[in-house]
Tab-separated table of C-alpha atoms and ligand atoms in Angstrom:
chain	number	residue	atom	x	y	z
A	848	SER	CA	11.553	2.637	28.061
A	849	VAL	CA	9.047	-0.182	28.340
A	850	HIS	CA	8.301	-1.874	25.020
A	851	THR	CA	4.954	-3.491	24.574
A	852	ARG	CA	4.709	-6.288	22.013
A	853	ASP	CA	3.024	-3.897	19.615
A	854	GLN	CA	5.733	-1.232	19.884
A	855	VAL	CA	8.503	-3.711	19.142
A	856	GLU	CA	6.724	-4.620	15.897
A	857	LEU	CA	6.302	-1.064	14.705
A	858	PRO	CA	8.249	-0.186	11.554
A	859	PRO	CA	11.909	0.250	12.562
A	860	PRO	CA	13.382	3.783	12.410
A	861	ALA	CA	16.335	2.525	10.314
A	862	ILE	CA	16.742	-0.182	7.641
A	863	ASP	CA	17.084	-3.695	9.118
A	864	ASN	CA	20.581	-5.126	8.454
A	865	ARG	CA	19.118	-8.451	7.348
A	866	LEU	CA	17.449	-6.691	4.413
A	867	THR	CA	20.653	-5.079	3.135
A	868	VAL	CA	22.312	-8.485	2.620
A	869	HIS	CA	19.329	-10.021	0.785
A	870	PRO	CA	19.524	-10.578	-3.013
A	871	LEU	CA	16.454	-8.329	-3.518
A	872	TRP	CA	17.958	-5.419	-1.563
A	873	SER	CA	19.239	-3.294	-4.459
A	874	GLU	CA	15.902	-3.576	-6.296
A	875	ILE	CA	13.904	-2.920	-3.133
A	876	ASP	CA	16.009	0.116	-2.288
A	877	ARG	CA	15.891	1.606	-5.785
A	878	ILE	CA	12.162	1.162	-6.365
A	879	SER	CA	11.205	2.290	-2.860
A	880	THR	CA	13.288	5.458	-3.197
A	881	GLU	CA	11.729	6.254	-6.597
A	882	GLN	CA	8.193	5.528	-5.433
A	883	ILE	CA	8.440	7.565	-2.237
A	884	GLN	CA	9.816	10.551	-4.114
A	885	ALA	CA	7.087	10.331	-6.775
A	886	ALA	CA	4.373	9.907	-4.134
A	887	PHE	CA	5.172	13.269	-2.564
A	888	GLU	CA	5.205	15.096	-5.888
A	889	GLY	CA	1.903	16.895	-6.302
A	890	VAL	CA	-0.612	16.404	-9.060
A	891	GLY	CA	-1.466	20.099	-9.241
A	892	GLY	CA	-0.626	21.634	-12.572
A	893	GLU	CA	0.684	18.365	-13.988
A	894	ILE	CA	-0.971	17.383	-17.219
A	895	GLY	CA	-2.923	14.205	-17.478
A	896	TRP	CA	-4.059	13.703	-13.886
A	897	GLN	CA	-7.820	13.776	-13.649
A	898	LEU	CA	-9.756	13.917	-10.405
A	899	PHE	CA	-12.284	11.072	-10.194
A	900	ALA	CA	-13.231	10.889	-6.526
A	901	GLU	CA	-13.388	13.467	-3.765
A	902	GLU	CA	-14.725	13.124	-0.240
A	903	GLY	CA	-13.722	15.301	2.718
A	904	ASP	CA	-9.919	15.528	2.640
A	905	MET	CA	-9.584	12.606	0.203
A	906	ARG	CA	-8.833	13.221	-3.478
A	907	MET	CA	-8.211	10.562	-6.107
A	908	TYR	CA	-6.655	11.120	-9.489
A	909	ARG	CA	-5.950	8.810	-12.399
A	910	ARG	CA	-4.265	8.941	-15.747
A	911	GLU	CA	-5.903	6.937	-18.486
A	912	MET	CA	-3.336	4.595	-19.956
A	913	GLU	CA	-3.687	1.521	-22.136
A	914	VAL	CA	-0.885	-0.788	-23.220
A	915	ASP	CA	-1.818	-3.332	-25.909
A	916	GLY	CA	-5.479	-2.726	-25.124
A	917	MET	CA	-5.030	-3.390	-21.402
A	918	VAL	CA	-6.023	-0.743	-18.882
A	919	MET	CA	-3.084	0.297	-16.729
A	920	ASP	CA	-4.309	3.639	-15.393
A	921	PRO	CA	-1.902	4.935	-12.738
A	922	LEU	CA	-3.737	6.100	-9.624
A	923	LYS	CA	-2.718	8.724	-7.141
A	924	ALA	CA	-4.652	9.547	-3.993
A	925	MET	CA	-4.181	12.158	-1.283
A	926	HIS	CA	-5.741	12.130	2.121
A	927	LYS	CA	-5.335	13.738	5.559
A	928	VAL	CA	-6.036	11.883	8.762
A	929	ARG	CA	-6.075	13.336	12.272
A	930	GLY	CA	-5.029	11.542	15.436
A	931	VAL	CA	-2.646	8.901	14.059
A	932	SER	CA	1.018	8.979	13.029
A	933	ALA	CA	2.705	8.080	9.750
A	934	ARG	CA	4.451	5.221	11.541
A	935	GLU	CA	1.162	3.805	12.810
A	936	MET	CA	-0.452	4.065	9.354
A	937	CYS	CA	2.423	2.143	7.790
A	938	HIS	CA	2.446	-0.443	10.576
A	939	TYR	CA	-1.146	-1.452	9.833
A	940	PHE	CA	-0.611	-1.414	6.063
A	941	PHE	CA	2.577	-3.503	6.180
A	942	ASN	CA	1.826	-6.062	8.896
A	943	PRO	CA	-0.069	-9.066	7.442
A	944	ARG	CA	-1.744	-9.745	10.787
A	945	TYR	CA	-4.249	-6.958	10.113
A	946	ARG	CA	-4.647	-7.337	6.352
A	947	PHE	CA	-7.987	-9.154	6.217
A	948	GLU	CA	-9.451	-6.598	8.605
A	949	TRP	CA	-9.242	-3.779	6.040
A	950	GLU	CA	-8.514	-5.382	2.646
A	951	THR	CA	-11.755	-6.472	0.965
A	952	THR	CA	-10.445	-7.620	-2.450
A	953	LEU	CA	-8.530	-10.637	-1.098
A	954	GLU	CA	-9.360	-14.292	-1.295
A	955	THR	CA	-6.071	-15.675	0.107
A	956	MET	CA	-2.780	-14.321	1.439
A	957	ASN	CA	0.412	-16.283	2.040
A	958	ILE	CA	3.736	-15.146	3.423
A	959	VAL	CA	6.320	-16.452	0.945
A	960	GLU	CA	9.366	-15.068	2.736
A	961	GLU	CA	10.029	-13.041	5.862
A	962	ILE	CA	13.153	-11.200	4.788
A	963	SER	CA	13.533	-8.928	7.819
A	964	SER	CA	11.475	-6.843	10.243
A	965	ASP	CA	10.855	-4.396	7.402
A	966	ALA	CA	10.509	-6.594	4.310
A	967	MET	CA	8.423	-9.600	3.271
A	968	VAL	CA	7.289	-11.396	0.141
A	969	PHE	CA	3.585	-12.163	-0.257
A	970	HIS	CA	1.450	-14.259	-2.546
A	971	GLN	CA	-2.168	-13.109	-2.748
A	972	THR	CA	-5.190	-14.207	-4.714
A	973	PHE	CA	-7.998	-11.745	-5.341
A	974	LYS	CA	-11.734	-12.024	-5.684
A	975	ARG	CA	-12.721	-12.691	-9.261
A	976	ILE	CA	-14.085	-9.836	-11.335
A	977	TRP	CA	-16.674	-11.210	-13.715
A	978	PRO	CA	-16.238	-11.907	-16.664
A	979	ALA	CA	-12.409	-11.843	-16.336
A	980	SER	CA	-10.302	-14.709	-14.932
A	981	GLN	CA	-9.239	-14.630	-11.309
A	982	ARG	CA	-5.956	-12.852	-10.571
A	983	ASP	CA	-3.054	-13.498	-8.218
A	984	ALA	CA	0.057	-11.469	-7.341
A	985	LEU	CA	3.498	-12.159	-5.930
A	986	PHE	CA	5.190	-9.085	-4.513
A	987	TRP	CA	7.737	-7.845	-2.012
A	988	SER	CA	6.648	-5.323	0.581
A	989	HIS	CA	9.007	-2.953	2.349
A	990	VAL	CA	8.379	-0.386	5.066
A	991	ARG	CA	10.860	2.379	5.851
A	992	ALA	CA	11.309	5.693	7.585
A	993	SER	CA	12.350	8.206	4.944
A	994	ASP	CA	12.416	11.683	6.468
A	995	ASP	CA	11.403	13.326	9.717
A	996	HIS	CA	8.047	11.813	10.737
A	997	THR	CA	7.776	10.181	7.331
A	998	TYR	CA	7.191	6.485	6.738
A	999	ALA	CA	6.266	4.614	3.584
A	1000	VAL	CA	5.379	1.119	2.431
A	1001	THR	CA	6.255	0.054	-1.107
A	1002	ASN	CA	4.883	-3.116	-2.729
A	1003	HIS	CA	6.269	-4.357	-6.030
A	1004	SER	CA	5.833	-7.535	-8.061
A	1005	THR	CA	8.586	-10.121	-8.081
A	1006	THR	CA	9.117	-13.734	-9.215
A	1007	ASN	CA	9.829	-17.007	-7.430
A	1008	PRO	CA	10.210	-20.435	-9.086
A	1009	GLU	CA	8.086	-21.947	-6.325
A	1010	TYR	CA	5.220	-19.620	-7.283
A	1011	PRO	CA	5.072	-19.841	-11.096
A	1012	SER	CA	2.581	-17.605	-12.883
A	1013	ASN	CA	-0.404	-18.596	-15.034
A	1014	THR	CA	-0.306	-22.305	-14.189
A	1015	GLY	CA	-3.611	-22.751	-12.370
A	1016	ALA	CA	-6.866	-20.856	-12.571
A	1017	CYS	CA	-5.263	-17.477	-11.911
A	1018	ILE	CA	-3.638	-14.950	-14.210
A	1019	ARG	CA	-0.689	-13.189	-12.567
A	1020	LEU	CA	-1.095	-9.416	-12.320
A	1021	PHE	CA	1.721	-6.941	-11.697
A	1022	VAL	CA	1.504	-4.256	-9.108
A	1023	THR	CA	3.477	-1.271	-7.879
A	1024	VAL	CA	1.974	0.411	-4.847
A	1025	CYS	CA	3.312	3.054	-2.488
A	1026	LEU	CA	1.650	4.338	0.672
A	1027	ALA	CA	3.684	7.344	1.823
A	1028	CYS	CA	2.743	9.148	5.037
A	1029	ARG	CA	4.026	12.304	6.697
A	1030	SER	CA	2.976	13.569	10.120
A	1031	SER	CA	2.886	17.145	11.302
A	1032	TYR	CA	1.978	18.940	14.527
A	1033	PRO	CA	2.187	22.557	15.708
A	1034	ALA	CA	5.739	23.912	16.054
A	1035	GLY	CA	6.958	24.032	19.631
A	1036	GLU	CA	4.409	21.474	20.839
A	1037	GLN	CA	4.845	17.793	21.681
A	1038	PRO	CA	2.963	15.485	19.291
A	1039	THR	CA	-0.231	14.022	20.754
A	1040	ARG	CA	-3.340	12.297	19.377
A	1041	ASP	CA	-5.090	15.660	19.606
A	1042	ASN	CA	-2.662	17.750	17.566
A	1043	ILE	CA	-1.151	15.317	15.049
A	1044	THR	CA	-2.189	15.172	11.382
A	1045	THR	CA	-0.879	12.694	8.848
A	1046	SER	CA	-0.859	13.412	5.118
A	1047	ILE	CA	-1.131	10.347	2.949
A	1048	ALA	CA	-0.132	9.828	-0.647
A	1049	TYR	CA	-1.157	6.481	-2.120
A	1050	CYS	CA	0.027	5.556	-5.619
A	1051	SER	CA	-0.876	2.402	-7.458
A	1052	THR	CA	-0.286	0.958	-10.898
A	1053	VAL	CA	-1.814	-2.419	-11.663
A	1054	ASN	CA	-1.061	-4.268	-14.872
A	1055	PRO	CA	-3.859	-6.846	-15.194
A	1056	GLY	CA	-1.435	-9.301	-16.839
A	1057	GLY	CA	-3.916	-10.436	-19.455
A	1058	TRP	CA	-7.167	-9.462	-21.080
A	1059	ALA	CA	-9.865	-7.885	-18.959
A	1060	PRO	CA	-12.676	-5.683	-20.304
A	1061	ALA	CA	-11.661	-2.029	-19.965
A	1062	GLY	CA	-15.115	-0.774	-18.975
A	1063	VAL	CA	-15.574	-3.308	-16.191
A	1064	LEU	CA	-12.069	-2.724	-14.907
A	1065	ARG	CA	-12.437	1.054	-14.724
A	1066	ALA	CA	-15.811	0.692	-13.011
A	1067	VAL	CA	-14.256	-1.655	-10.433
A	1068	TYR	CA	-11.378	0.573	-9.525
A	1069	LYS	CA	-13.551	3.709	-9.382
A	1070	ARG	CA	-15.528	1.930	-6.700
A	1071	GLU	CA	-12.768	-0.065	-4.968
A	1072	TYR	CA	-9.968	2.495	-4.499
A	1073	PRO	CA	-12.063	5.074	-2.583
A	1074	LYS	CA	-13.603	2.243	-0.580
A	1075	PHE	CA	-10.122	0.926	0.297
A	1076	LEU	CA	-8.657	4.275	1.373
A	1077	LYS	CA	-11.645	5.268	3.511
A	1078	ARG	CA	-11.896	1.844	5.104
A	1079	PHE	CA	-8.150	1.527	5.745
A	1080	THR	CA	-7.746	4.987	7.289
A	1081	SER	CA	-10.772	4.655	9.555
A	1082	TYR	CA	-9.564	1.183	10.558
A	1083	VAL	CA	-6.226	2.651	11.694
A	1084	VAL	CA	-7.924	5.493	13.606
A	1085	GLU	CA	-10.111	2.891	15.334
A	1086	GLN	CA	-7.155	0.615	16.197
A	1087	CYS	CA	-5.141	3.481	17.665
A	1088	ARG	CA	-7.913	4.893	19.836
A	1089	GLY	CA	-6.833	4.871	23.487
A	1090	LYS	CA	-3.303	3.621	22.685
A	1091	PRO	CA	-0.198	5.739	23.302
A	1092	LEU	CA	0.881	7.631	20.165
A	1093	ALA	CA	3.803	5.882	18.430
A	1094	ILE	CA	5.816	8.374	16.442
B	1838	16C	O1	-2.729	-1.573	-1.796
B	1838	16C	C1	-3.643	-2.288	-1.436
B	1838	16C	N1	-3.438	-3.494	-0.901
B	1838	16C	C2	-2.159	-4.076	-0.645
B	1838	16C	C3	-2.314	-5.283	0.235
B	1838	16C	O2	-3.176	-6.229	-0.287
B	1838	16C	C4	-1.397	-4.441	-1.901
B	1838	16C	C5	-2.264	-4.993	-2.959
B	1838	16C	C6	-2.146	-4.722	-4.207
B	1838	16C	C7	-2.957	-5.411	-5.234
B	1838	16C	C8	-3.803	-4.456	-5.982
B	1838	16C	C9	-4.489	-5.186	-7.091
B	1838	16C	C10	-5.863	-5.566	-6.722
B	1838	16C	C11	-6.527	-6.282	-7.822
B	1838	16C	C12	-7.829	-6.702	-7.337
B	1838	16C	C13	-8.630	-7.387	-8.338
B	1838	16C	C14	-9.865	-7.935	-7.722
B	1838	16C	C15	-10.722	-6.888	-7.105
B	1838	16C	C16	-12.038	-7.482	-6.733
B	1838	16C	C17	-12.907	-6.496	-6.038
B	1838	16C	C18	-14.332	-6.775	-6.335
B	1838	16C	C19	-15.054	-7.322	-5.172
B	1838	16C	O3	-0.693	-3.321	-2.323
B	1838	16C	C20	-5.102	-1.818	-1.600
B	1838	16C	C21	-5.576	-2.234	-2.943
B	1838	16C	C22	-6.917	-1.679	-3.294
B	1838	16C	C23	-7.340	-2.316	-4.609
B	1838	16C	C24	-8.453	-1.624	-5.271
B	1838	16C	C25	-8.942	-2.379	-6.476
B	1838	16C	C26	-8.116	-2.131	-7.696
B	1838	16C	C27	-8.705	-2.792	-8.912
B	1838	16C	C28	-7.788	-2.629	-10.078
B	1838	16C	C29	-8.118	-3.565	-11.190
B	1838	16C	C30	-7.115	-4.694	-11.260
B	1838	16C	C31	-7.201	-5.519	-12.476
B	1838	16C	C32	-7.859	-6.837	-12.243
B	1838	16C	C33	-7.965	-7.605	-13.468
B	1838	16C	C34	-9.172	-8.503	-13.500
């Protein structure tokens, strides 16, 4: 088949060999597996998850959690998007080329290491939330196919002596994020833009890494997470319009 530039860069259907020989591989594999499994576990009936945002097919839940007075509320969001595939969703989330087009909390983004076609290390600085200090993060990002028509991106904090924490103006935060997507279409039909639906589970836990006022922080994420998920999903729908479905 003819590969356009864009198709070649889509998340690969199997793990890239270059990743499996990298020193981070065992950690990346273990955490991704755990995160993907947890992402697809429902919130229904489980104690502690409280719904805090709902719009159309999107639902967002959180669990209030504080460690040493720092807010670390785990977040779990579900959404359904028509007309795009799980693979396309993950392509736009993983590939740094598109990041500034949908991510509104960023000040800077640097690629620290390109491990393979399906794994990278990023350093990002975020917009400052008054009155807290500015934050930065250093994390690996890995995209993989997990099941039939299922793709996921996992981001998790890491360290690198060339990017020491808490040396400049920024406080290092710690993040674990998983965007897990599963596509479905009517049995017996071929998948098309008109019949495909992708279910999304987005999980995030952010440890602010140092003091930040709890009230301000909770107000920020109540506003920013729904904004992110709506903006990101409509961005992907927009980007895919008129392009052949990549499944
Ligand atoms: O998953 C998302 N983005 C990925 C690609 O960038 C990646 C990023 C993860 C970092 C998430 C931490 C964001 C902290 C932002 C702090 C500054 C926000 C300023 C906004 C005000 C204009 O996985 C999408 C991430 C969507 C983030 C929503 C915001 C979450 C706020 C949580 C509070 C963090 C504590 C900050 C301490 C001051």
